[in-house]
Amino acid sequence: MENLLGCSIKDLEEIAVNYGESSFRGRQIYSSIYKSKLRLKSLADIKVIPSKFRQKLISEGYFIGGLIVKEKYLSNDGTLKLLLRTKDDEYIETVGIPSDKRLTVCVSSQVGCPMDCKFCATGKEGLKRSLTAGEILEQILTIQNEMNHKVTNIVFMGMGEPLLNIDEVVLAIRSINEDFNISQRKITVSTVAIPEKINQLSKKSFSKLGKCQFTLAISLHAPNQKIREKIIPSAKFYNIKNIINDCRNFVLQTGRRISFEYILLDGINDQEE
């Protein structure tokens, strides 16, 4: 089975040609997926391509998306939190955060999370699996559809650790940039920091995307190694000094600034020193 959400225009043209259709049919599928005002629920919704071609794709396992909205939570400030069910009956969360000039989507990259950070509920689940690029992208389309507004900014800050799903995250960034027409500079990848993965992220971005212009955000949450290990178990394998060195290298390689995230925990990491 192959999710067409996440395929580039060239990918879809190639699929069409392989089925004896003109490349124009691939472009029609592309426009239906990425340019439609309403989120498509299935391939059957693409009425502009011939029925025989559409049914052939469906019969051979091609599909579009598959996430189902199970619950919605709307805050007084307009923030919308969605609980989404995947095709294999797992659950993920995504959040739409509106402001005067933007609509930011906080996307999940995994079902659950293996990092077990003590301040995060997701870590208590453990990791069930990583999401595909298509599942990441569909979160954006779902928020866009539910809030009836074009998404302008993306943050990989939902469930999961993005750097443990680098390949699919980079594929999703390609599509967000090229298919959704959202600048890489409006994309943020938030990580608790994984050994060797920061350097891997920049290398894969240059090799797969040709550039690395998104913002890297490090969930630091502590001023020293001792406190960090207390609240982030994985920190014992990655010293703060090494994280900072890898961040310096990332800045040198990409020319992009790095953000540091810090959640204040009463009596743990909020002392003046």
mmCIF file of C-alpha atoms in Angstrom:
data_model
loop_
_atom_site.group_PDB
_atom_site.id
_atom_site.type_symbol
_atom_site.label_atom_id
_atom_site.label_comp_id
_atom_site.label_asym_id
_atom_site.label_seq_id
_atom_site.Cartn_x
_atom_site.Cartn_y
_atom_site.Cartn_z
ATOM 1 C CA MET A 1 0.000 0.000 0.000
ATOM 2 C CA GLU A 2 1.258 3.478 -0.796
ATOM 3 C CA ASN A 3 0.020 6.798 0.533
ATOM 4 C CA LEU A 4 -0.045 9.347 -2.304
ATOM 5 C CA LEU A 5 0.048 12.140 0.253
ATOM 6 C CA GLY A 6 3.715 13.064 0.363
ATOM 7 C CA CYS A 7 4.390 12.219 -3.284
ATOM 8 C CA SER A 8 5.899 15.011 -5.351
ATOM 9 C CA ILE A 9 4.444 16.122 -8.670
ATOM 10 C CA LYS A 10 7.151 14.107 -10.465
ATOM 11 C CA ASP A 11 6.272 11.014 -8.410
ATOM 12 C CA LEU A 12 2.603 11.305 -9.366
ATOM 13 C CA GLU A 13 3.393 11.928 -13.036
ATOM 14 C CA GLU A 14 5.526 8.788 -13.040
ATOM 15 C CA ILE A 15 2.734 6.730 -11.441
ATOM 16 C CA ALA A 16 0.288 7.928 -14.087
ATOM 17 C CA VAL A 17 2.656 7.104 -16.952
ATOM 18 C CA ASN A 18 3.340 3.653 -15.460
ATOM 19 C CA TYR A 19 -0.402 2.957 -15.709
ATOM 20 C CA GLY A 20 -0.550 4.011 -19.339
ATOM 21 C CA GLU A 21 -1.966 7.464 -18.624
ATOM 22 C CA SER A 22 -0.476 10.807 -19.618
ATOM 23 C CA SER A 23 1.653 12.698 -17.100
ATOM 24 C CA PHE A 24 -1.177 15.252 -17.047
ATOM 25 C CA ARG A 25 -3.219 12.791 -14.962
ATOM 26 C CA GLY A 26 -0.471 12.828 -12.354
ATOM 27 C CA ARG A 27 -0.633 16.609 -12.237
ATOM 28 C CA GLN A 28 -4.403 16.401 -11.768
ATOM 29 C CA ILE A 29 -3.929 14.101 -8.770
ATOM 30 C CA TYR A 30 -1.307 16.489 -7.420
ATOM 31 C CA SER A 31 -3.646 19.490 -7.661
ATOM 32 C CA SER A 32 -6.487 17.537 -6.066
ATOM 33 C CA ILE A 33 -4.330 16.541 -3.102
ATOM 34 C CA TYR A 34 -2.445 19.760 -2.406
ATOM 35 C CA LYS A 35 -4.483 22.572 -3.946
ATOM 36 C CA SER A 36 -8.006 21.578 -2.949
ATOM 37 C CA LYS A 37 -9.693 23.760 -0.321
ATOM 38 C CA LEU A 38 -11.151 20.667 1.369
ATOM 39 C CA ARG A 39 -9.104 17.712 2.589
ATOM 40 C CA LEU A 40 -9.627 14.654 0.413
ATOM 41 C CA LYS A 41 -10.777 11.573 2.294
ATOM 42 C CA SER A 42 -10.001 9.026 -0.395
ATOM 43 C CA LEU A 43 -8.849 8.527 -3.973
ATOM 44 C CA ALA A 44 -12.489 8.094 -4.910
ATOM 45 C CA ASP A 45 -12.928 11.840 -4.285
ATOM 46 C CA ILE A 46 -10.661 12.704 -7.235
ATOM 47 C CA LYS A 47 -13.334 12.906 -9.921
ATOM 48 C CA VAL A 48 -11.170 14.678 -12.510
ATOM 49 C CA ILE A 49 -9.275 11.518 -13.442
ATOM 50 C CA PRO A 50 -10.909 8.639 -15.368
ATOM 51 C CA SER A 51 -12.898 6.213 -13.231
ATOM 52 C CA LYS A 52 -11.014 3.201 -14.599
ATOM 53 C CA PHE A 53 -7.639 4.733 -13.679
ATOM 54 C CA ARG A 54 -8.954 5.730 -10.240
ATOM 55 C CA GLN A 55 -10.264 2.236 -9.511
ATOM 56 C CA LYS A 56 -7.030 0.663 -10.724
ATOM 57 C CA LEU A 57 -5.021 2.744 -8.250
ATOM 58 C CA ILE A 58 -7.389 1.863 -5.413
ATOM 59 C CA SER A 59 -7.331 -1.860 -6.229
ATOM 60 C CA GLU A 60 -3.530 -1.883 -6.190
ATOM 61 C CA GLY A 61 -3.273 -0.327 -2.752
ATOM 62 C CA TYR A 62 -2.833 3.381 -3.388
ATOM 63 C CA PHE A 63 -4.645 5.666 -0.970
ATOM 64 C CA ILE A 64 -4.720 9.227 0.361
ATOM 65 C CA GLY A 65 -4.332 9.829 4.061
ATOM 66 C CA GLY A 66 -6.461 7.832 6.431
ATOM 67 C CA LEU A 67 -6.440 9.800 9.679
ATOM 68 C CA ILE A 68 -9.841 10.132 11.354
ATOM 69 C CA VAL A 69 -10.751 12.892 13.802
ATOM 70 C CA LYS A 70 -11.976 11.192 16.967
ATOM 71 C CA GLU A 71 -12.037 14.106 19.439
ATOM 72 C CA LYS A 72 -11.757 17.900 19.309
ATOM 73 C CA TYR A 73 -10.854 20.344 22.064
ATOM 74 C CA LEU A 74 -11.293 24.062 21.373
ATOM 75 C CA SER A 75 -9.741 26.551 23.844
ATOM 76 C CA ASN A 76 -11.041 30.034 24.549
ATOM 77 C CA ASP A 77 -8.114 31.538 22.618
ATOM 78 C CA GLY A 78 -9.059 29.572 19.497
ATOM 79 C CA THR A 79 -6.426 26.846 19.839
ATOM 80 C CA LEU A 80 -7.751 23.554 18.456
ATOM 81 C CA LYS A 81 -6.435 20.219 19.726
ATOM 82 C CA LEU A 82 -7.319 17.088 17.739
ATOM 83 C CA LEU A 83 -7.096 13.432 18.640
ATOM 84 C CA LEU A 84 -6.598 11.495 15.412
ATOM 85 C CA ARG A 85 -6.904 7.766 14.763
ATOM 86 C CA THR A 86 -4.538 6.166 12.268
ATOM 87 C CA LYS A 87 -5.376 3.393 9.802
ATOM 88 C CA ASP A 88 -3.912 0.802 12.212
ATOM 89 C CA ASP A 89 -6.010 2.096 15.141
ATOM 90 C CA GLU A 90 -3.296 4.046 16.944
ATOM 91 C CA TYR A 91 -3.841 7.588 18.212
ATOM 92 C CA ILE A 92 -1.888 10.810 17.774
ATOM 93 C CA GLU A 93 -2.446 14.446 18.643
ATOM 94 C CA THR A 94 -2.082 17.581 16.561
ATOM 95 C CA VAL A 95 -2.772 21.192 17.502
ATOM 96 C CA GLY A 96 -3.740 24.291 15.515
ATOM 97 C CA ILE A 97 -2.628 27.550 17.120
ATOM 98 C CA PRO A 98 -4.090 30.701 15.518
ATOM 99 C CA SER A 99 -2.909 34.284 15.830
ATOM 100 C CA ASP A 100 -3.597 37.510 13.934
ATOM 101 C CA LYS A 101 -1.264 36.748 11.026
ATOM 102 C CA ARG A 102 -0.576 33.024 11.175
ATOM 103 C CA LEU A 103 -1.905 29.558 11.805
ATOM 104 C CA THR A 104 0.700 27.286 13.357
ATOM 105 C CA VAL A 105 0.305 23.517 13.413
ATOM 106 C CA CYS A 106 2.076 21.447 16.053
ATOM 107 C CA VAL A 107 2.543 18.041 14.424
ATOM 108 C CA SER A 108 3.401 14.646 15.887
ATOM 109 C CA SER A 109 6.191 12.576 14.362
ATOM 110 C CA GLN A 110 5.645 9.309 16.257
ATOM 111 C CA VAL A 111 2.902 7.339 17.990
ATOM 112 C CA GLY A 112 4.002 7.686 21.594
ATOM 113 C CA CYS A 113 7.625 8.513 22.475
ATOM 114 C CA PRO A 114 10.595 6.538 23.836
ATOM 115 C CA MET A 115 12.318 9.444 25.616
ATOM 116 C CA ASP A 116 10.334 9.290 28.907
ATOM 117 C CA CYS A 117 10.895 12.955 29.834
ATOM 118 C CA LYS A 118 9.427 13.321 33.326
ATOM 119 C CA PHE A 119 7.407 16.459 32.510
ATOM 120 C CA CYS A 120 5.760 14.955 29.397
ATOM 121 C CA ALA A 121 2.708 12.664 29.421
ATOM 122 C CA THR A 122 3.474 11.195 25.990
ATOM 123 C CA GLY A 123 6.627 9.483 27.270
ATOM 124 C CA LYS A 124 4.575 7.381 29.673
ATOM 125 C CA GLU A 125 3.116 5.512 26.684
ATOM 126 C CA GLY A 126 6.473 4.441 25.322
ATOM 127 C CA LEU A 127 7.032 4.252 21.568
ATOM 128 C CA LYS A 128 4.551 2.314 19.435
ATOM 129 C CA ARG A 129 5.844 3.307 15.996
ATOM 130 C CA SER A 130 7.031 6.216 13.889
ATOM 131 C CA LEU A 131 4.704 8.087 11.551
ATOM 132 C CA THR A 132 5.104 8.183 7.794
ATOM 133 C CA ALA A 133 5.606 11.460 5.960
ATOM 134 C CA GLY A 134 2.033 11.136 4.681
ATOM 135 C CA GLU A 135 0.655 10.861 8.215
ATOM 136 C CA ILE A 136 2.627 13.932 9.251
ATOM 137 C CA LEU A 137 1.355 15.917 6.271
ATOM 138 C CA GLU A 138 -2.242 14.864 6.793
ATOM 139 C CA GLN A 139 -2.189 16.476 10.226
ATOM 140 C CA ILE A 140 -1.574 19.800 8.481
ATOM 141 C CA LEU A 141 -4.405 19.265 6.015
ATOM 142 C CA THR A 142 -6.755 18.192 8.800
ATOM 143 C CA ILE A 143 -6.122 21.324 10.867
ATOM 144 C CA GLN A 144 -6.456 23.428 7.733
ATOM 145 C CA ASN A 145 -9.803 21.811 6.996
ATOM 146 C CA GLU A 146 -11.116 21.992 10.571
ATOM 147 C CA MET A 147 -10.107 25.626 11.069
ATOM 148 C CA ASN A 148 -10.916 26.738 7.513
ATOM 149 C CA HIS A 149 -7.673 28.666 7.264
ATOM 150 C CA LYS A 150 -4.399 28.124 5.410
ATOM 151 C CA VAL A 151 -1.581 26.898 7.620
ATOM 152 C CA THR A 152 1.439 29.216 7.643
ATOM 153 C CA ASN A 153 3.837 27.704 10.199
ATOM 154 C CA ILE A 154 4.801 24.168 11.239
ATOM 155 C CA VAL A 155 6.417 22.946 14.449
ATOM 156 C CA PHE A 156 7.506 19.338 14.974
ATOM 157 C CA MET A 157 6.704 19.527 18.653
ATOM 158 C CA GLY A 158 3.843 17.074 19.122
ATOM 159 C CA MET A 159 4.078 13.422 20.129
ATOM 160 C CA GLY A 160 7.402 11.727 19.522
ATOM 161 C CA GLU A 161 11.062 12.583 18.993
ATOM 162 C CA PRO A 162 11.568 13.867 15.405
ATOM 163 C CA LEU A 163 15.260 12.954 15.240
ATOM 164 C CA LEU A 164 14.356 9.294 15.769
ATOM 165 C CA ASN A 165 12.282 9.526 12.593
ATOM 166 C CA ILE A 166 14.629 11.676 10.509
ATOM 167 C CA ASP A 167 13.971 10.153 7.081
ATOM 168 C CA GLU A 168 10.196 10.653 7.224
ATOM 169 C CA VAL A 169 10.522 14.075 8.851
ATOM 170 C CA VAL A 170 12.856 15.250 6.069
ATOM 171 C CA LEU A 171 10.434 13.875 3.443
ATOM 172 C CA ALA A 172 7.620 15.763 5.154
ATOM 173 C CA ILE A 173 9.678 18.978 5.189
ATOM 174 C CA ARG A 174 10.253 18.609 1.439
ATOM 175 C CA SER A 175 6.532 18.370 0.835
ATOM 176 C CA ILE A 176 5.659 21.183 3.250
ATOM 177 C CA ASN A 177 8.108 23.417 1.420
ATOM 178 C CA GLU A 178 7.455 22.412 -2.200
ATOM 179 C CA ASP A 179 3.861 21.126 -2.220
ATOM 180 C CA PHE A 180 2.299 23.259 0.525
ATOM 181 C CA ASN A 181 4.402 26.302 -0.489
ATOM 182 C CA ILE A 182 5.486 26.973 3.087
ATOM 183 C CA SER A 183 9.013 28.326 3.456
ATOM 184 C CA GLN A 184 11.489 26.176 5.376
ATOM 185 C CA ARG A 185 12.091 29.253 7.524
ATOM 186 C CA LYS A 186 8.573 28.811 8.893
ATOM 187 C CA ILE A 187 9.278 25.232 9.985
ATOM 188 C CA THR A 188 10.713 24.321 13.401
ATOM 189 C CA VAL A 189 12.048 20.895 14.384
ATOM 190 C CA SER A 190 12.089 20.459 18.164
ATOM 191 C CA THR A 191 14.286 17.756 19.692
ATOM 192 C CA VAL A 192 15.361 16.669 23.157
ATOM 193 C CA ALA A 193 18.717 15.981 21.421
ATOM 194 C CA ILE A 194 19.958 12.551 20.341
ATOM 195 C CA PRO A 195 23.687 11.702 19.973
ATOM 196 C CA GLU A 196 24.939 12.152 16.377
ATOM 197 C CA LYS A 197 21.451 12.994 15.092
ATOM 198 C CA ILE A 198 21.859 16.786 14.915
ATOM 199 C CA ASN A 199 24.705 16.394 12.433
ATOM 200 C CA GLN A 200 22.749 13.696 10.593
ATOM 201 C CA LEU A 201 19.761 16.030 10.286
ATOM 202 C CA SER A 202 21.759 18.751 8.542
ATOM 203 C CA LYS A 203 23.476 16.254 6.222
ATOM 204 C CA LYS A 204 20.203 14.601 5.198
ATOM 205 C CA SER A 205 18.578 17.993 4.675
ATOM 206 C CA PHE A 206 21.284 19.120 2.272
ATOM 207 C CA SER A 207 21.337 15.785 0.420
ATOM 208 C CA LYS A 208 17.538 15.355 0.173
ATOM 209 C CA LEU A 209 16.325 18.972 0.129
ATOM 210 C CA GLY A 210 19.323 20.837 -1.247
ATOM 211 C CA LYS A 211 19.180 23.230 1.697
ATOM 212 C CA CYS A 212 18.653 23.367 5.444
ATOM 213 C CA GLN A 213 16.798 26.536 6.381
ATOM 214 C CA PHE A 214 14.345 25.383 9.031
ATOM 215 C CA THR A 215 14.846 26.216 12.709
ATOM 216 C CA LEU A 216 16.310 23.606 15.038
ATOM 217 C CA ALA A 217 14.975 23.889 18.606
ATOM 218 C CA ILE A 218 16.709 22.076 21.458
ATOM 219 C CA SER A 219 14.572 21.088 24.455
ATOM 220 C CA LEU A 220 17.252 21.834 27.039
ATOM 221 C CA HIS A 221 15.124 22.355 30.185
ATOM 222 C CA ALA A 222 18.098 22.395 32.578
ATOM 223 C CA PRO A 223 21.175 24.566 33.259
ATOM 224 C CA ASN A 224 23.502 21.643 33.996
ATOM 225 C CA GLN A 225 23.979 17.944 33.347
ATOM 226 C CA LYS A 226 22.875 16.757 36.806
ATOM 227 C CA ILE A 227 19.448 18.399 36.675
ATOM 228 C CA ARG A 228 18.954 17.469 33.027
ATOM 229 C CA GLU A 229 19.532 13.790 33.746
ATOM 230 C CA LYS A 230 16.972 13.994 36.561
ATOM 231 C CA ILE A 231 14.149 15.161 34.298
ATOM 232 C CA ILE A 232 15.327 13.720 30.949
ATOM 233 C CA PRO A 233 16.581 10.109 31.378
ATOM 234 C CA SER A 234 18.196 9.994 27.925
ATOM 235 C CA ALA A 235 20.439 12.912 28.896
ATOM 236 C CA LYS A 236 22.855 10.495 30.577
ATOM 237 C CA PHE A 237 23.950 9.442 27.088
ATOM 238 C CA TYR A 238 24.458 12.976 25.747
ATOM 239 C CA ASN A 239 26.309 15.553 27.839
ATOM 240 C CA ILE A 240 25.196 19.173 27.586
ATOM 241 C CA LYS A 241 28.708 20.191 26.496
ATOM 242 C CA ASN A 242 28.497 17.779 23.561
ATOM 243 C CA ILE A 243 25.024 19.069 22.660
ATOM 244 C CA ILE A 244 26.338 22.645 22.557
ATOM 245 C CA ASN A 245 29.290 21.597 20.393
ATOM 246 C CA ASP A 246 26.967 19.826 17.954
ATOM 247 C CA CYS A 247 24.730 22.897 17.906
ATOM 248 C CA ARG A 248 27.716 25.097 17.041
ATOM 249 C CA ASN A 249 28.534 22.765 14.149
ATOM 250 C CA PHE A 250 24.917 22.887 12.971
ATOM 251 C CA VAL A 251 25.058 26.692 12.904
ATOM 252 C CA LEU A 252 28.342 26.606 10.967
ATOM 253 C CA GLN A 253 26.945 24.118 8.442
ATOM 254 C CA THR A 254 23.566 25.777 7.920
ATOM 255 C CA GLY A 255 23.956 29.434 8.878
ATOM 256 C CA ARG A 256 20.725 29.100 10.865
ATOM 257 C CA ARG A 257 20.208 30.147 14.478
ATOM 258 C CA ILE A 258 19.154 27.558 17.045
ATOM 259 C CA SER A 259 16.393 27.998 19.620
ATOM 260 C CA PHE A 260 16.658 26.612 23.139
ATOM 261 C CA GLU A 261 13.467 25.584 24.928
ATOM 262 C CA TYR A 262 13.178 25.652 28.701
ATOM 263 C CA ILE A 263 10.139 24.656 30.729
ATOM 264 C CA LEU A 264 10.210 25.973 34.309
ATOM 265 C CA LEU A 265 9.568 23.287 36.934
ATOM 266 C CA ASP A 266 8.921 24.571 40.435
ATOM 267 C CA GLY A 267 11.825 23.829 42.758
ATOM 268 C CA ILE A 268 13.681 21.766 40.158
ATOM 269 C CA ASN A 269 15.161 23.992 37.456
ATOM 270 C CA ASP A 270 13.805 27.463 38.324
ATOM 271 C CA GLN A 271 16.399 28.716 40.849
ATOM 272 C CA GLU A 272 18.002 32.039 40.052
ATOM 273 C CA GLU A 273 21.450 30.511 39.547
#
